[in-house]
Coordinates of C-alpha atoms in Angstrom, one line a residue:
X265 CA 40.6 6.2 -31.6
X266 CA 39.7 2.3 -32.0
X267 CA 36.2 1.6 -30.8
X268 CA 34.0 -1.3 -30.8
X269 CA 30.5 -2.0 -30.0
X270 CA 28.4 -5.4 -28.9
X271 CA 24.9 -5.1 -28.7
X272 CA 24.4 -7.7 -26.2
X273 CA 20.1 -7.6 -26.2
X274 CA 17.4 -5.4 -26.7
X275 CA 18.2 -3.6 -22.9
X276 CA 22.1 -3.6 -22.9
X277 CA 24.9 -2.4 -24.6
X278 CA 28.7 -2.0 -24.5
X279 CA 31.5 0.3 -25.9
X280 CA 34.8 -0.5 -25.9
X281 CA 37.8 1.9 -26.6
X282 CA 41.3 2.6 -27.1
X283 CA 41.7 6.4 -26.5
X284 CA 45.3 7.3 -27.8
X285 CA 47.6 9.8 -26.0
X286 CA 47.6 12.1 -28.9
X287 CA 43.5 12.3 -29.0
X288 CA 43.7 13.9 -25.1
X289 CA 46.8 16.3 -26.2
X290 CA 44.7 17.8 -28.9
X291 CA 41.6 18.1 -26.6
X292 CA 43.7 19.1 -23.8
X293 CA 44.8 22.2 -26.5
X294 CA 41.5 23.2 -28.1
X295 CA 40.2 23.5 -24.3
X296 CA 42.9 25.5 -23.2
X297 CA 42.9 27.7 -26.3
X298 CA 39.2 28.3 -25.5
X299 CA 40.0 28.9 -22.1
X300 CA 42.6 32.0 -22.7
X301 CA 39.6 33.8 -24.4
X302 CA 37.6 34.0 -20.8
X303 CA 40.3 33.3 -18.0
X304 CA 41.8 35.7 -15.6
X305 CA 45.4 35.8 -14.6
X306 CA 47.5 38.5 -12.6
X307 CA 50.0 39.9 -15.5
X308 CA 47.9 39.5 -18.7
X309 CA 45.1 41.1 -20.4
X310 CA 42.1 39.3 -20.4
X311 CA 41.9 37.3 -24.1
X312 CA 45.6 37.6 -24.1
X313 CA 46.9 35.0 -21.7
X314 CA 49.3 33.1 -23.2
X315 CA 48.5 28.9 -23.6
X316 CA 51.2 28.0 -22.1
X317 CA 50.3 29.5 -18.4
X318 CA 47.0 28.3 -18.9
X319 CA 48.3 25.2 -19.0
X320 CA 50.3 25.3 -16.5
X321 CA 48.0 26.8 -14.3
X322 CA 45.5 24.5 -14.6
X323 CA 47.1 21.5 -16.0
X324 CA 44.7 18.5 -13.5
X325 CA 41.1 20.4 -14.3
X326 CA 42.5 20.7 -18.3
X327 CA 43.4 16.9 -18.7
X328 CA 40.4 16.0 -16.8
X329 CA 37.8 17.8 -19.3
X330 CA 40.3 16.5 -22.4
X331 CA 39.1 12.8 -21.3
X332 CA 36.0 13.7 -20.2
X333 CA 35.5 14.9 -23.7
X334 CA 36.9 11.6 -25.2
X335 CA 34.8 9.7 -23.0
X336 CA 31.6 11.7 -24.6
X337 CA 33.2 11.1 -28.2
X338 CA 33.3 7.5 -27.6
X339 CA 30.0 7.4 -26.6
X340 CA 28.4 9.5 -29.5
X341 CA 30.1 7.2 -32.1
X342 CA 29.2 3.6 -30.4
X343 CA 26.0 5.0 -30.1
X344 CA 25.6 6.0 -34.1
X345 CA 27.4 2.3 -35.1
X346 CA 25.1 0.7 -32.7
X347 CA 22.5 2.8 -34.4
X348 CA 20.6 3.9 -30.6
X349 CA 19.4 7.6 -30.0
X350 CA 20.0 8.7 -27.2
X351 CA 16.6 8.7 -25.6
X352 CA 16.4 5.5 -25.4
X353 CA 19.4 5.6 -22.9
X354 CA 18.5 5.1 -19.1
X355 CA 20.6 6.6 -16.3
X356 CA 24.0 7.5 -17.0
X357 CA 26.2 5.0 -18.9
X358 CA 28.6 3.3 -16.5
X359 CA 32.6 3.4 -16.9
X360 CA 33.7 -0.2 -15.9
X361 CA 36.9 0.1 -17.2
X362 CA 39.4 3.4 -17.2
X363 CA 42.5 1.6 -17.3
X364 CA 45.4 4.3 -18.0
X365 CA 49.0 3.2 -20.0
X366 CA 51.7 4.5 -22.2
X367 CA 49.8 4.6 -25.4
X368 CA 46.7 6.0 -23.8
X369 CA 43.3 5.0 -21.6
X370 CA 41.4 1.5 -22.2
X371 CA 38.1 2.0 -21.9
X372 CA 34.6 -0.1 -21.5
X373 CA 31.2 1.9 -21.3
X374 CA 28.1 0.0 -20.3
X375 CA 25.0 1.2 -21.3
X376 CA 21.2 0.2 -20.4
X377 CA 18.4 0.7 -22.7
X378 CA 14.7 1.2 -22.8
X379 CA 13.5 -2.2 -23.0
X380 CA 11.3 -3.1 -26.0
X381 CA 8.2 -4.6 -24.3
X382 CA 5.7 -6.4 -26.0
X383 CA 2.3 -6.5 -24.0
X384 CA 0.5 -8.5 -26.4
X385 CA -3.3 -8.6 -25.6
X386 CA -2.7 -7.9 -22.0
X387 CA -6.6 -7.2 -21.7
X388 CA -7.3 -10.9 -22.5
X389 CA -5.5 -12.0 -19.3
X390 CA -8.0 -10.7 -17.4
X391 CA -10.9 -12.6 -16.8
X392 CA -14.6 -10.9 -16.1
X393 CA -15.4 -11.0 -12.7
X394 CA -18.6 -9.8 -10.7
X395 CA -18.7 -6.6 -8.4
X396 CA -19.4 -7.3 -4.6
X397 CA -23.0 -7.4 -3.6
X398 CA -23.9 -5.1 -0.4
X399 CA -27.0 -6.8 0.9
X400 CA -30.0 -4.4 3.1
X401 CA -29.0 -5.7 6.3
X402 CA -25.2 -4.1 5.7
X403 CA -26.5 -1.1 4.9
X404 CA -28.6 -1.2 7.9
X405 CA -25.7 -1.9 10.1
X406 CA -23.5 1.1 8.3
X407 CA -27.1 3.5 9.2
X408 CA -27.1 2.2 12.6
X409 CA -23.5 3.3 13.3
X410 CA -23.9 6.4 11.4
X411 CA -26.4 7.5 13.9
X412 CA -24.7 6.5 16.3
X413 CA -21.7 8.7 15.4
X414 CA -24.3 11.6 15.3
X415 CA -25.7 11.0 19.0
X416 CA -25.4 13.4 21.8
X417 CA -24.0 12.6 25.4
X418 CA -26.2 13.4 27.9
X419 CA -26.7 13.2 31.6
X420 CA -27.5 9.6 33.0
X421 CA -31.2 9.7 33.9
X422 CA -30.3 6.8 36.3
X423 CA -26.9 6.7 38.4
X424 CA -24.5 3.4 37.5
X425 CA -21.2 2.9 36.7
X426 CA -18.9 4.7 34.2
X427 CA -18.7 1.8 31.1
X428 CA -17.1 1.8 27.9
X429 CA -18.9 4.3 25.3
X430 CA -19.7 7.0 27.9
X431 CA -18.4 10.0 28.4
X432 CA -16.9 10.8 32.0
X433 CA -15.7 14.4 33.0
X434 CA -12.7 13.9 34.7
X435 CA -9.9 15.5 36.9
X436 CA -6.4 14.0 36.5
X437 CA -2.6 14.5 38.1
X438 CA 0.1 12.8 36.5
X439 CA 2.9 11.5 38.4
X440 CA 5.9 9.6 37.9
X441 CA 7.8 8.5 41.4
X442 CA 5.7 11.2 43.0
X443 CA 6.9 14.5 41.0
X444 CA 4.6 15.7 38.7
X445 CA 5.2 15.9 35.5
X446 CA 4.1 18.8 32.6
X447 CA 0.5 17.7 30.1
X448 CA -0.1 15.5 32.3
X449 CA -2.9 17.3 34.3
X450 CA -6.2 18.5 33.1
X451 CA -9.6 19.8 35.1
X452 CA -13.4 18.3 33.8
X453 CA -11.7 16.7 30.5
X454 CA -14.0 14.6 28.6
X455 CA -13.3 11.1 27.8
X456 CA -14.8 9.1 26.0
X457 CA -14.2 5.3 27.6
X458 CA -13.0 2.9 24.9
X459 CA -12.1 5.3 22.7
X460 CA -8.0 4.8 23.1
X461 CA -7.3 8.3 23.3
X462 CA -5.0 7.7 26.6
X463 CA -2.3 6.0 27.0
X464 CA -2.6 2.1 27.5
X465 CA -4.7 0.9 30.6
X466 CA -5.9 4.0 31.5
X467 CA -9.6 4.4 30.4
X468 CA -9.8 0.5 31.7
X469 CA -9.3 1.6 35.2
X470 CA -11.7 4.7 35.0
X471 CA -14.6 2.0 33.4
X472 CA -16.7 0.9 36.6
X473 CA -15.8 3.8 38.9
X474 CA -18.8 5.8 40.3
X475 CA -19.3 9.8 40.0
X476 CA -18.0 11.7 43.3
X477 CA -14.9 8.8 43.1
X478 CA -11.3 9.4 43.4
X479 CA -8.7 6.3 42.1
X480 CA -5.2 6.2 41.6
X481 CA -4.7 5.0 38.6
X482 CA -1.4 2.9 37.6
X483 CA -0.1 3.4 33.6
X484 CA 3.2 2.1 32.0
X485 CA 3.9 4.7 29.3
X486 CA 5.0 3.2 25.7
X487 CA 8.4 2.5 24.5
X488 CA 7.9 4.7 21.6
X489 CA 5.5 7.6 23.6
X490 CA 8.0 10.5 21.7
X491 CA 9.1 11.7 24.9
X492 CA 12.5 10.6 26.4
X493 CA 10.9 12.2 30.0
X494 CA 7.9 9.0 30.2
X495 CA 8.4 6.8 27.6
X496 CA 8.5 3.3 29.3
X497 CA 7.9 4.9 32.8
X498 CA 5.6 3.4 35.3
X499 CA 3.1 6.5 36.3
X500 CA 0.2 7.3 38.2
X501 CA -2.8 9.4 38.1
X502 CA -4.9 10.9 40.9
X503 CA -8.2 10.9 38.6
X504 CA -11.1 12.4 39.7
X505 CA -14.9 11.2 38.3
X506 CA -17.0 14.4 38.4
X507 CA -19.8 13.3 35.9
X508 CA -20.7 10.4 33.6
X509 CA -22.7 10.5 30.2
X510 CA -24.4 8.3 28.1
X511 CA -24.6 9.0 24.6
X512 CA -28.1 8.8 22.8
X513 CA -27.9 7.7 19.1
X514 CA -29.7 10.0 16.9
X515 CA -33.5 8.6 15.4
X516 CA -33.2 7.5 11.7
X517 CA -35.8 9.1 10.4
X518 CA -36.6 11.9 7.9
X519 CA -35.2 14.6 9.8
X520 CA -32.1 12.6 10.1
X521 CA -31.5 12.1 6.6
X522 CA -32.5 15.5 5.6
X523 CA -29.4 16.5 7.9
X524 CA -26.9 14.0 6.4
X525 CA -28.0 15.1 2.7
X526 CA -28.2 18.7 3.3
X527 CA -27.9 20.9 0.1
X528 CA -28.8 17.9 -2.1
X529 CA -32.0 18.1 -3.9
X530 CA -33.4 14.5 -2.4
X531 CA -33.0 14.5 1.3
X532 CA -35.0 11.4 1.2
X533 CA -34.1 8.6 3.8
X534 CA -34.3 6.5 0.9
X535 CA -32.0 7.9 -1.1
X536 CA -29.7 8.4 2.0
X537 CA -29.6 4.6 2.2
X538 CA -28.8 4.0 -1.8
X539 CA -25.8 6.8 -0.8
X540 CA -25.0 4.3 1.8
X541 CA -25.2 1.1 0.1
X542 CA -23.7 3.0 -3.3
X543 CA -20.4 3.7 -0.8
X544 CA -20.4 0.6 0.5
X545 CA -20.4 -1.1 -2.5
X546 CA -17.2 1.4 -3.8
X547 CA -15.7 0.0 -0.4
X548 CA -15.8 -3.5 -1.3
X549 CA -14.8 -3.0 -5.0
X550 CA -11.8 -1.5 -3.8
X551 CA -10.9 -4.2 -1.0
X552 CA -11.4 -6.3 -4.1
X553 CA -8.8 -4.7 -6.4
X554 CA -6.4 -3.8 -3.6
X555 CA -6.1 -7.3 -1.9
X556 CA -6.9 -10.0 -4.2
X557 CA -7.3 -8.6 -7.6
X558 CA -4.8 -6.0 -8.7
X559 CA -1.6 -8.0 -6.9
X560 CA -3.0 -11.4 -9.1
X561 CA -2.7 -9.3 -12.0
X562 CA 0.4 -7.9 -12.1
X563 CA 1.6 -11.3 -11.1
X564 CA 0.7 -12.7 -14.1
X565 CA 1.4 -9.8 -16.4
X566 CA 4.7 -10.4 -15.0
X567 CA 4.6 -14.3 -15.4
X568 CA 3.5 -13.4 -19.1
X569 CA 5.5 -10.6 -20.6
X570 CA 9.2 -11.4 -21.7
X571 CA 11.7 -8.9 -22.1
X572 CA 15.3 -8.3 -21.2
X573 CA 16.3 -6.1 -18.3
X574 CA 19.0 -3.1 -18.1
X575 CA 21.3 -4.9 -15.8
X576 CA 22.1 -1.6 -14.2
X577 CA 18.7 -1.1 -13.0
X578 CA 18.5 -4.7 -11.5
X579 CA 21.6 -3.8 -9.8
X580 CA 20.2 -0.8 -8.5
X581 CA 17.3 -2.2 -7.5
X582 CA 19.2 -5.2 -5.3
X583 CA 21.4 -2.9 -3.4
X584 CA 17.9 -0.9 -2.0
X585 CA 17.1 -4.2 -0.6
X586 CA 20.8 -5.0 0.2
X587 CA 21.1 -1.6 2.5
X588 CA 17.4 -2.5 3.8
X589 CA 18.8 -5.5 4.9
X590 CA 21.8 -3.8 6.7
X591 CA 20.2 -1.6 8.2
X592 CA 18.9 -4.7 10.3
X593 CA 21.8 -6.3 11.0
X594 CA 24.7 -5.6 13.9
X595 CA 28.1 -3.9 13.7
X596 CA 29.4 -7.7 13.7
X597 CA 27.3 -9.6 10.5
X598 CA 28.3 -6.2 8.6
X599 CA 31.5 -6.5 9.5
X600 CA 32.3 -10.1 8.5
X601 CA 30.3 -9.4 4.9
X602 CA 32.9 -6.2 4.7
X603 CA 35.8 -8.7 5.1
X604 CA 34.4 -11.3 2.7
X605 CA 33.2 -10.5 -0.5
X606 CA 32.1 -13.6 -1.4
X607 CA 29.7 -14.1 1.4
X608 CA 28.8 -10.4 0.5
X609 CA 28.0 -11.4 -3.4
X610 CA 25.9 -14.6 -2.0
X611 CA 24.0 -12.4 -0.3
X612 CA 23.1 -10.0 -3.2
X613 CA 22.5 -13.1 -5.3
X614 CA 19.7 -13.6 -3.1
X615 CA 17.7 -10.6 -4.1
X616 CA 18.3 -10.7 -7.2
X617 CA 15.0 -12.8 -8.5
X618 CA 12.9 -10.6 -6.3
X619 CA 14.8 -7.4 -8.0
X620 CA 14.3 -9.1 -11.3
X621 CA 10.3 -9.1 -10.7
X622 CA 10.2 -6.1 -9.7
X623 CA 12.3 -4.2 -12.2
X624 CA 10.3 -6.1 -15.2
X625 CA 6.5 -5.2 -12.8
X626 CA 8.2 -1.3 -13.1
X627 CA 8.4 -1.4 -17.1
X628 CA 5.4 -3.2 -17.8
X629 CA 3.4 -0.6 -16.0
X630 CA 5.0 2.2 -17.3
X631 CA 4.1 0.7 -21.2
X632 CA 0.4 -0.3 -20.0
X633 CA 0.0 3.5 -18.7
X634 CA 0.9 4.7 -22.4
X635 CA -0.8 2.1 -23.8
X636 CA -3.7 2.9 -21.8
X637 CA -3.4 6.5 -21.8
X638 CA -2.8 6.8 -18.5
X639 CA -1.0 9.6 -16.3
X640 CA -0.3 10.9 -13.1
X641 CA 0.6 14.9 -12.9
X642 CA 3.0 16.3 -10.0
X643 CA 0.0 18.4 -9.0
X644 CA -2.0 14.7 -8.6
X645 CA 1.0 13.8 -6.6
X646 CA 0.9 17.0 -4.3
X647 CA -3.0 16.8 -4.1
X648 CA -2.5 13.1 -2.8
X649 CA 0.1 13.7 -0.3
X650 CA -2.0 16.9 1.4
X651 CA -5.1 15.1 1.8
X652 CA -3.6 12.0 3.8
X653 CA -1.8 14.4 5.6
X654 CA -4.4 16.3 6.2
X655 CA -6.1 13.0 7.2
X656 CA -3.8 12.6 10.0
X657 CA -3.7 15.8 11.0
X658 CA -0.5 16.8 9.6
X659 CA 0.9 20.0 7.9
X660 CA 0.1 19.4 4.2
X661 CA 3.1 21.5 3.4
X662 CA 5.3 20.2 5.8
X663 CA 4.8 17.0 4.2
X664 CA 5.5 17.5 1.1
X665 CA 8.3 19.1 1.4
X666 CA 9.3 16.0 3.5
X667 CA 8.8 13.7 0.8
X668 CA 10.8 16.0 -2.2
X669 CA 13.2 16.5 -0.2
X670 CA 13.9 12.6 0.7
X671 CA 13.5 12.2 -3.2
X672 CA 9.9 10.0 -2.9
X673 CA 7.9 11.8 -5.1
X674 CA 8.8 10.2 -8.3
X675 CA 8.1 6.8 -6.3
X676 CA 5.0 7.9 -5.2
X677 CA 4.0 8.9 -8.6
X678 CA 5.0 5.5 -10.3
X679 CA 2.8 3.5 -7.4
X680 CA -0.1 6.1 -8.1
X681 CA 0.1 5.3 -11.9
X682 CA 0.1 1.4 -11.1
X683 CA -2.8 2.1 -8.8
X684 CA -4.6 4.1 -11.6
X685 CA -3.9 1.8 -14.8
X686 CA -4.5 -1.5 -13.0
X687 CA -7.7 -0.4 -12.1
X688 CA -8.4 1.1 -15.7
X689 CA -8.0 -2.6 -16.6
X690 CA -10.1 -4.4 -14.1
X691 CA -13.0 -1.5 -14.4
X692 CA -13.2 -2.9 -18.1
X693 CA -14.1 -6.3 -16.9
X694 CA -16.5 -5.6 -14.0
X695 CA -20.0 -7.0 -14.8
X696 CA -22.9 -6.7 -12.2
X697 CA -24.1 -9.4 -10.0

């Protein structure tokens, strides 16, 4: 077997080889002399089948594993003369060529390598910057609101008009060209006006009616409502006003914050506002990192730190956005890049800076997270995932399984680790106003 190796740069590698005929016959005859030992066949004694049926009996499957086991032989030895362990390998190494002829197989192996990265003094990029300053008017504004969230509805003392923030108890029939339809009735349901929880133009037309009124009220349900019976259907409701109420914000007082800090050991309204203000502040630090700080960052980590790129990975990463983008385009476009490839290469060559980036942004945060110490567990990842779902009142488990079974968790568990060692970084150059 003739082999030769080029090291093309620190990420990327080939092997090429010349695998002779007489390489896959002896392969092809140790596997099938191992194979007697274990197979079955109708005549024969197990362990005493002789070679020569094997072979004949499975000749394809036989020659296949003779040069898949050449294949790993050429790899093993232009690994050791290229002097690479095989952890530093990433993926599985790509056959280009497999080129079959009288003397043998022609073959060419690419393989991509862990990139050596170095980050330099990565910290010195950063410069100091000041944490947001929440001012006692804010944090009066956040207490107002806060009691307000805490109020009660009651009766109106004085009869008016329903407005936005009451509550009106309500009777409603749904209708859509005059046949009811199913959900969409209820008896002395409590809405609160302005709160979107109907559809579109429905608590508008309740806001201003009087209690003892009856309205028809005209709706267009949503494209997207998730039910193919009314979404985009015009549809009216017989509503009903039985009662309106006001709601009466709670008094900041004592009390109040003894009933926002219960089992603490200072139920203080004082220290309920420095809770306040302290979360408010946490607020804007994060607004901080997510939207101006941590995105200027790794651009300029980026911008900073050279290194060369597994071409494989690049590659990979441009056909994700090459199927995003197909996914947007008609039957026609897709079919005039699948009778062209070179309008089909011109349009991969167009993500391929953007791959580039993001590729090199992948690497660099995976060294800064060893560099900083910095790790994300799969039971981080699971916690995560519940809680939002939870959030949104979803089925934690339902989720989750969701995501592994799309394959997203490893994704979600590289943008956690960004999220986690960029902010390592910026936390170490916070200074207080």
């Amino acid at each position: 077997m003739k082999i030769k190796t080029n090291k093309i740069n620190s990420a990327n590698a080939e092997i090429e080889a010349e695998i002779s005929n007489k390489t896959i016959d002896t392969n092809l005859e140790k596997i099938a002399k191992e194979l007697t030992k274990t197979v079955a066949v109708q005549g024969f004694r197990k362990g005493k089948v002789p070679v020569a049926v094997v072979k004949k009996q499975y000749g394809n499957r036989l020659l296949q594993d003779a040069e898949a086991e050449a294949l790993r032989d050429v790899l093993n030895r232009g690994l050791d003369e290229l002097k690479i362990s095989s952890d530093r390998l990433i993926g599985e190494p790509n056959i280009s060529k497999f080129d079959k002829n009288d003397a043998g197989i022609s073959v060419t192996v690419k393989i991509a390598l862990r990139p050596d990265i170095d980050l330099g003094n990565y910290a010195d990029m950063v410069k100091d910057f000041e944490k947001p300053v929440i001012d006692e008017k804010e944090v009066e504004v956040r207490l107002e609101r806060l009691a307000d969230s805490q109020g009660k509805f009651v009766d109106l003392k004085k009869k008016r008009a329903a407005k936005n923030g009451d509550s009106a108890i309500i009777d409603f029939e749904g209708s859509i060209d005059g046949v009811l339809f199913d959900g969409g009735a209820a008896k002395e349901f409590a809405l609160v006006l302005g709160s979107n929880q109907f559809i579109p133009g429905f608590e508008d037309q309740v806001v201003g009616m009087n209690i003892g009124e009856e309205k028809i009220v005209k709706v267009k349900f949503p494209e997207n409502y998730g039910s193919d019976a009314l979404s985009g259907k015009d549809a009216e409701f017989k509503v009903t006003l039985h009662n309106i109420q006001e709601k009466i914000k709670a008094e900041i007082d004592e009390a109040f914050a003894a009933k926002m800090l219960a089992g603490q050991d200072d139920t203080s309204l004082e220290n309920l506002k420095a809770q306040i203000k302290a979360q408010m502040s946490h607020e804007a630090l994060a607004k901080l990192y997510n939207d101006e700080l941590k995105p200027a960052l790794l651009e300029t980590l980026v911008e900073s730190i050279k290194f060369d790129l597994p071409e494989f990975v690049v590659e990979q990463e441009i056909d994700v956005s090459l199927n995003k983008k197909a996914s947007m385009m008609s039957e026609d476009e897709i079919k005039e890049l699948r009778e062209s490839t070179e309008k089909l290469e011109a349009l991969r060559e167009t993500f391929r800076e953007d791959a580039q980036r993001s590729v090199r942004a992948t690497f660099i945060i995976d060294s800064l997270a060893t560099a900083e110490n910095v790790k994300v567990t799969e039971n981080e990842v699971m916690q995560t995932i519940y809680y939002e779902a939870m959030q949104m009142g979803q089925d934690p488990k339902v989720s989750y399984d969701k995501y592994k079974n799309a394959g997203y968790l490893p994704a979600i568990q590289m943008s956690m680790v960004e999220d986690k060692v960029l902010t390592q970084i910026l936390n170490s150059k916070t200074k207080e106003a």
